[in-house]
Amino acid sequence: MTRSKLILAALAGLVIAGSASAAGGAKHPHGPEGGFPFEGPFGRFEDESVQRGYQVYREVCASCHSMKLMHYRNLGEPGGPFYDPEYPNANDNPLVKAFAAQDEILSSQPNDVGDYEYRPARPSDPFKSPYPNDAAARAANGGALPPDLSVITKARHGGADYIYDLMLGYPDPGEISDDGEIEFREDYHGTLTQAPGQYYNPYMEGDTIPAWEGDPRHAPPGGFLAMAPQLMDGRVTYMDGTEATKEQMAYDVAQFLAWAGEPKQTNRKSAGLAVMAYLLIFAGLLWFSYKRIWRNVSH
Amino acid sequence: MSGHESTYEPKTGFEKWLDTRLPLPRLVHDSFVDFPTPKNLNYWYTFGGILSIFLVIQIVTGIVLAMHYTADVDHAFASVERIMRDVPYGWLLRYVHANGASFFFLAVYVHMFRGLYYGSYKAPREVLWILGCIIFLLMVATAFLGYMLPWGQMSLHGANVIVNLFGAIPLVGEGIKTWLLGGPSIGNATLQRFFSLHYLLPFVIAGVVILHVWALHVPGNNNPTGVEVKDTRKDTVPFHPYYTVKDGFAIVVFLLIFAAFVFYMPNVLGHADNYVEADPLVTPAHIVPEWYLLPFYAILRAITFDIGPIDAKLLGVIAMFAAIAVLFVVPWLDTSRVKSMRYRPVARQFFFGFVAACLLLGWVGASNPDDPIIPLGSDKLVVEYSDENGLAAARTFEVYDEAAAFRDGLGEEAGASMAVQKAPAFTFLHLGQILTLYYFAYFLVILPLLGLRERPDEEPDSIHKSVLAREPSAGTPIAQPAE
Ligand code: HEM
């Protein structure tokens, strides 16, 4: 059928032409070299890294970003970074209790005289939010709302890779002049100007053309966001003694957010293995039954 | 088949008692055990069984999800996440239901293409075909309603785009829109009625499926030759165990692929924006429906021109609904005597073209209509300014440095600015328009004319003879997976 082959070839050519010219926009995130350990059907979270990532979240990101869908107890549940088989009920896990107790939250239940008062959090409470509401969050961040990070890895193309690259993608402070100008000399030629409170990042969705002094047909990829670069070497002091380079922190916090976005990911993959094996054997049995039942019928 | 004598023999006393009161076991026996089925059905014919399984999967997972879901704009998003986090195996329920919808559509599209290829819609199966089209329409409605429930950004803004289409209908449009939404815009009332209807429609589908199977069992199955059963003994085998085992094998293989998605890539068929909670004030950059509705979305957006008094928006809506409506009348558009395209070499080429057009329409639906596929020339730079008389003027450049020098050479008062002038290109919109044209031409021009003019190959005398011809060494059965 040469004609269908011709049609197919034409279609393939069209698709390639289309995908080539659709380039542009933000830079495609690639994530850390060697990838994350939780990728692929057999991938699992690296608990130590998720633990460190929680520390980065607590000490850096939590001052602006809420994680409303997370509870302290999640940290100690099976699949969680601080799970301890000695405490099957995460509410009893002393580490989890200690993490919770460090945060003061406004109780959701009134006390005996009907007032709402501050108290240390318990494992069953949701993570403490930095702001009482979105308006307060906006007011404190120059009008931009720091998004809730509970499901951020599912809410962005590229997931954890995107978080990793976004955190590390900002230009070096040395490349930015006092007026917020960034000089481009290699792949792009021209100057990009950051408005006050706005930071250029090649991985952020957006449009650089309005701020670009140079050929608008070859403006740098990415866009601007209201979050300043957060990770500098040594920003946190890891409890486990790991050296806190910015790459290390980005890797850890991205993995922590990937876990938080789907705490049941490990259960999902191990259940998947059993289901796939079962279906495969079942399919094999049915295939041989089929062969046997039809053996005397030409069809 | 209706002409076929019942072979059911009640064995126990209870069965005899029931047989004279409500002969349900007899119905099941005659429909699914001893039902004479052509012996040459290939794997394309297993998708009906696959569809039945997926209907059950969707209903069962859906009912359990509904036990934990909260249809309230303030809680819906979090309640879905809570199902995935705190309900035992909730993540499984939700991923099976979400991916199940995709696989349901995948199966129904294969099932429908199968029908178009083998001419399964022709007499005496027109009613069967129309019932299938009704099922498809109900499936689209159910999926659209269900996509609203997680209350993500795509849920809200996707629904908004579609409901706004009704606003294009003259006179009554706005009224219909308000009536559908339960208010001037999408809100809590909308979410609650969408939930209620999303729960209802699958049971309507189940009812129509019963009619569909009934309408199948009166004329009996069509088959890849399109030649009707002539001799039940030679041409058919009993449904059980021959097709229970073959369908069963196909179902399990299909479930295997389905499981790979559910367990290893549960979110690839969805859209990341739907994990951002709905916010009416923030519109996503690209609003796209789920993949299985993309071809219809592409047809909707292909119409960008008015015809007479009818404006483009309304025409787009009409075209989109017509794309489904035309399926209902296919039995009367196809004028060929020959059912199966196996014996219609010319029609077959147009059919493969039609399948390719549908796939490409999906690609167009996912893309930005103005993006170039094949650029014709390169983008230029335009410097716009006011000349010495204060009139608007513009100059076009190829090279940036020249354009910049010219702009900077103009005085302050010229108010010069530079912009990109896109090169003319063959865009997704153009491709979408060509494909839309082919989509309708296939049904309205090609099928009616070709049937009258083409010279089909010779059909076999019977199913039995065609099997012998394809398989000279009869006795060693070789499965024929596909054409
Ligand atoms: C919920 C969706 C559906 C279910 C559960 C379903 C179920 C079935 C089953 C069990 C069969 C018999 C096995 C087979 O031939 O594959 C069948 C046959 C058929 N279906 Fe469907 N169906 C569905 C949707 C549709 C749709 C949307 C159409 C077309 C618009 C359609 C058209 C047909 C036709 C024409 C046949 C007869 C096929 C032949 O014998 O050649 N069905 N269906």
JSON list of N, CA and C in Angstrom, two decimals, chain B residues 104-132:
[
{"chain": "B", "resi": 104, "resn": "PHE", "atom": "N", "xyz": [-11.99, 4.55, 28.10]},
{"chain": "B", "resi": 104, "resn": "PHE", "atom": "CA", "xyz": [-13.35, 4.35, 27.60]},
{"chain": "B", "resi": 104, "resn": "PHE", "atom": "C", "xyz": [-13.47, 5.01, 26.22]},
{"chain": "B", "resi": 105, "resn": "PHE", "atom": "N", "xyz": [-12.97, 6.23, 26.12]},
{"chain": "B", "resi": 105, "resn": "PHE", "atom": "CA", "xyz": [-13.05, 6.93, 24.83]},
{"chain": "B", "resi": 105, "resn": "PHE", "atom": "C", "xyz": [-12.15, 6.28, 23.79]},
{"chain": "B", "resi": 106, "resn": "LEU", "atom": "N", "xyz": [-10.95, 5.88, 24.21]},
{"chain": "B", "resi": 106, "resn": "LEU", "atom": "CA", "xyz": [-10.06, 5.20, 23.27]},
{"chain": "B", "resi": 106, "resn": "LEU", "atom": "C", "xyz": [-10.80, 3.99, 22.67]},
{"chain": "B", "resi": 107, "resn": "ALA", "atom": "N", "xyz": [-11.44, 3.22, 23.55]},
{"chain": "B", "resi": 107, "resn": "ALA", "atom": "CA", "xyz": [-12.13, 2.01, 23.09]},
{"chain": "B", "resi": 107, "resn": "ALA", "atom": "C", "xyz": [-13.32, 2.37, 22.19]},
{"chain": "B", "resi": 108, "resn": "VAL", "atom": "N", "xyz": [-14.06, 3.41, 22.57]},
{"chain": "B", "resi": 108, "resn": "VAL", "atom": "CA", "xyz": [-15.25, 3.72, 21.77]},
{"chain": "B", "resi": 108, "resn": "VAL", "atom": "C", "xyz": [-14.84, 4.22, 20.39]},
{"chain": "B", "resi": 109, "resn": "TYR", "atom": "N", "xyz": [-13.72, 4.95, 20.31]},
{"chain": "B", "resi": 109, "resn": "TYR", "atom": "CA", "xyz": [-13.28, 5.42, 19.00]},
{"chain": "B", "resi": 109, "resn": "TYR", "atom": "C", "xyz": [-12.85, 4.23, 18.12]},
{"chain": "B", "resi": 110, "resn": "VAL", "atom": "N", "xyz": [-12.13, 3.29, 18.69]},
{"chain": "B", "resi": 110, "resn": "VAL", "atom": "CA", "xyz": [-11.76, 2.10, 17.91]},
{"chain": "B", "resi": 110, "resn": "VAL", "atom": "C", "xyz": [-13.02, 1.38, 17.46]},
{"chain": "B", "resi": 111, "resn": "HIS", "atom": "N", "xyz": [-13.97, 1.24, 18.37]},
{"chain": "B", "resi": 111, "resn": "HIS", "atom": "CA", "xyz": [-15.23, 0.55, 18.12]},
{"chain": "B", "resi": 111, "resn": "HIS", "atom": "C", "xyz": [-16.00, 1.24, 16.97]},
{"chain": "B", "resi": 112, "resn": "MET", "atom": "N", "xyz": [-15.99, 2.55, 16.97]},
{"chain": "B", "resi": 112, "resn": "MET", "atom": "CA", "xyz": [-16.72, 3.28, 15.94]},
{"chain": "B", "resi": 112, "resn": "MET", "atom": "C", "xyz": [-15.99, 3.22, 14.59]},
{"chain": "B", "resi": 113, "resn": "PHE", "atom": "N", "xyz": [-14.67, 3.37, 14.62]},
{"chain": "B", "resi": 113, "resn": "PHE", "atom": "CA", "xyz": [-13.91, 3.24, 13.36]},
{"chain": "B", "resi": 113, "resn": "PHE", "atom": "C", "xyz": [-14.12, 1.84, 12.79]},
{"chain": "B", "resi": 114, "resn": "ARG", "atom": "N", "xyz": [-14.13, 0.84, 13.67]},
{"chain": "B", "resi": 114, "resn": "ARG", "atom": "CA", "xyz": [-14.39, -0.52, 13.24]},
{"chain": "B", "resi": 114, "resn": "ARG", "atom": "C", "xyz": [-15.72, -0.59, 12.48]},
{"chain": "B", "resi": 115, "resn": "GLY", "atom": "N", "xyz": [-16.77, 0.03, 13.07]},
{"chain": "B", "resi": 115, "resn": "GLY", "atom": "CA", "xyz": [-18.08, 0.01, 12.45]},
{"chain": "B", "resi": 115, "resn": "GLY", "atom": "C", "xyz": [-18.06, 0.70, 11.08]},
{"chain": "B", "resi": 116, "resn": "LEU", "atom": "N", "xyz": [-17.32, 1.82, 11.01]},
{"chain": "B", "resi": 116, "resn": "LEU", "atom": "CA", "xyz": [-17.25, 2.54, 9.73]},
{"chain": "B", "resi": 116, "resn": "LEU", "atom": "C", "xyz": [-16.52, 1.72, 8.68]},
{"chain": "B", "resi": 117, "resn": "TYR", "atom": "N", "xyz": [-15.50, 0.98, 9.11]},
{"chain": "B", "resi": 117, "resn": "TYR", "atom": "CA", "xyz": [-14.69, 0.22, 8.16]},
{"chain": "B", "resi": 117, "resn": "TYR", "atom": "C", "xyz": [-15.46, -0.99, 7.61]},
{"chain": "B", "resi": 118, "resn": "TYR", "atom": "N", "xyz": [-16.11, -1.71, 8.50]},
{"chain": "B", "resi": 118, "resn": "TYR", "atom": "CA", "xyz": [-16.79, -2.93, 8.06]},
{"chain": "B", "resi": 118, "resn": "TYR", "atom": "C", "xyz": [-18.24, -2.69, 7.66]},
{"chain": "B", "resi": 119, "resn": "GLY", "atom": "N", "xyz": [-18.64, -1.42, 7.62]},
{"chain": "B", "resi": 119, "resn": "GLY", "atom": "CA", "xyz": [-20.01, -1.13, 7.20]},
{"chain": "B", "resi": 119, "resn": "GLY", "atom": "C", "xyz": [-21.05, -1.69, 8.15]},
{"chain": "B", "resi": 120, "resn": "SER", "atom": "N", "xyz": [-20.74, -1.71, 9.43]},
{"chain": "B", "resi": 120, "resn": "SER", "atom": "CA", "xyz": [-21.66, -2.31, 10.41]},
{"chain": "B", "resi": 120, "resn": "SER", "atom": "C", "xyz": [-22.93, -1.49, 10.59]},
{"chain": "B", "resi": 121, "resn": "TYR", "atom": "N", "xyz": [-22.97, -0.29, 10.01]},
{"chain": "B", "resi": 121, "resn": "TYR", "atom": "CA", "xyz": [-24.15, 0.57, 10.20]},
{"chain": "B", "resi": 121, "resn": "TYR", "atom": "C", "xyz": [-25.21, 0.30, 9.15]},
{"chain": "B", "resi": 122, "resn": "LYS", "atom": "N", "xyz": [-24.90, -0.56, 8.16]},
{"chain": "B", "resi": 122, "resn": "LYS", "atom": "CA", "xyz": [-25.84, -0.74, 7.06]},
{"chain": "B", "resi": 122, "resn": "LYS", "atom": "C", "xyz": [-26.94, -1.73, 7.42]},
{"chain": "B", "resi": 123, "resn": "ALA", "atom": "N", "xyz": [-28.03, -1.69, 6.64]},
{"chain": "B", "resi": 123, "resn": "ALA", "atom": "CA", "xyz": [-29.17, -2.55, 6.90]},
{"chain": "B", "resi": 123, "resn": "ALA", "atom": "C", "xyz": [-28.69, -3.98, 7.12]},
{"chain": "B", "resi": 124, "resn": "PRO", "atom": "N", "xyz": [-29.20, -4.67, 8.09]},
{"chain": "B", "resi": 124, "resn": "PRO", "atom": "CA", "xyz": [-30.30, -4.30, 8.99]},
{"chain": "B", "resi": 124, "resn": "PRO", "atom": "C", "xyz": [-29.83, -3.79, 10.34]},
{"chain": "B", "resi": 125, "resn": "ARG", "atom": "N", "xyz": [-28.75, -3.00, 10.40]},
{"chain": "B", "resi": 125, "resn": "ARG", "atom": "CA", "xyz": [-28.21, -2.60, 11.71]},
{"chain": "B", "resi": 125, "resn": "ARG", "atom": "C", "xyz": [-28.27, -1.10, 11.93]},
{"chain": "B", "resi": 126, "resn": "GLU", "atom": "N", "xyz": [-29.17, -0.38, 11.23]},
{"chain": "B", "resi": 126, "resn": "GLU", "atom": "CA", "xyz": [-29.21, 1.08, 11.38]},
{"chain": "B", "resi": 126, "resn": "GLU", "atom": "C", "xyz": [-29.56, 1.49, 12.80]},
{"chain": "B", "resi": 127, "resn": "VAL", "atom": "N", "xyz": [-30.53, 0.81, 13.38]},
{"chain": "B", "resi": 127, "resn": "VAL", "atom": "CA", "xyz": [-30.96, 1.19, 14.73]},
{"chain": "B", "resi": 127, "resn": "VAL", "atom": "C", "xyz": [-29.84, 0.93, 15.73]},
{"chain": "B", "resi": 128, "resn": "LEU", "atom": "N", "xyz": [-29.17, -0.19, 15.55]},
{"chain": "B", "resi": 128, "resn": "LEU", "atom": "CA", "xyz": [-28.01, -0.52, 16.38]},
{"chain": "B", "resi": 128, "resn": "LEU", "atom": "C", "xyz": [-26.98, 0.60, 16.33]},
{"chain": "B", "resi": 129, "resn": "TRP", "atom": "N", "xyz": [-26.71, 1.06, 15.12]},
{"chain": "B", "resi": 129, "resn": "TRP", "atom": "CA", "xyz": [-25.72, 2.14, 14.93]},
{"chain": "B", "resi": 129, "resn": "TRP", "atom": "C", "xyz": [-26.19, 3.43, 15.61]},
{"chain": "B", "resi": 130, "resn": "ILE", "atom": "N", "xyz": [-27.46, 3.77, 15.42]},
{"chain": "B", "resi": 130, "resn": "ILE", "atom": "CA", "xyz": [-27.96, 5.03, 16.00]},
{"chain": "B", "resi": 130, "resn": "ILE", "atom": "C", "xyz": [-27.91, 4.96, 17.53]},
{"chain": "B", "resi": 131, "resn": "LEU", "atom": "N", "xyz": [-28.24, 3.80, 18.07]},
{"chain": "B", "resi": 131, "resn": "LEU", "atom": "CA", "xyz": [-28.14, 3.66, 19.53]},
{"chain": "B", "resi": 131, "resn": "LEU", "atom": "C", "xyz": [-26.69, 3.85, 19.97]},
{"chain": "B", "resi": 132, "resn": "GLY", "atom": "N", "xyz": [-25.76, 3.34, 19.18]},
{"chain": "B", "resi": 132, "resn": "GLY", "atom": "CA", "xyz": [-24.34, 3.56, 19.49]},
{"chain": "B", "resi": 132, "resn": "GLY", "atom": "C", "xyz": [-23.99, 5.04, 19.48]}
]
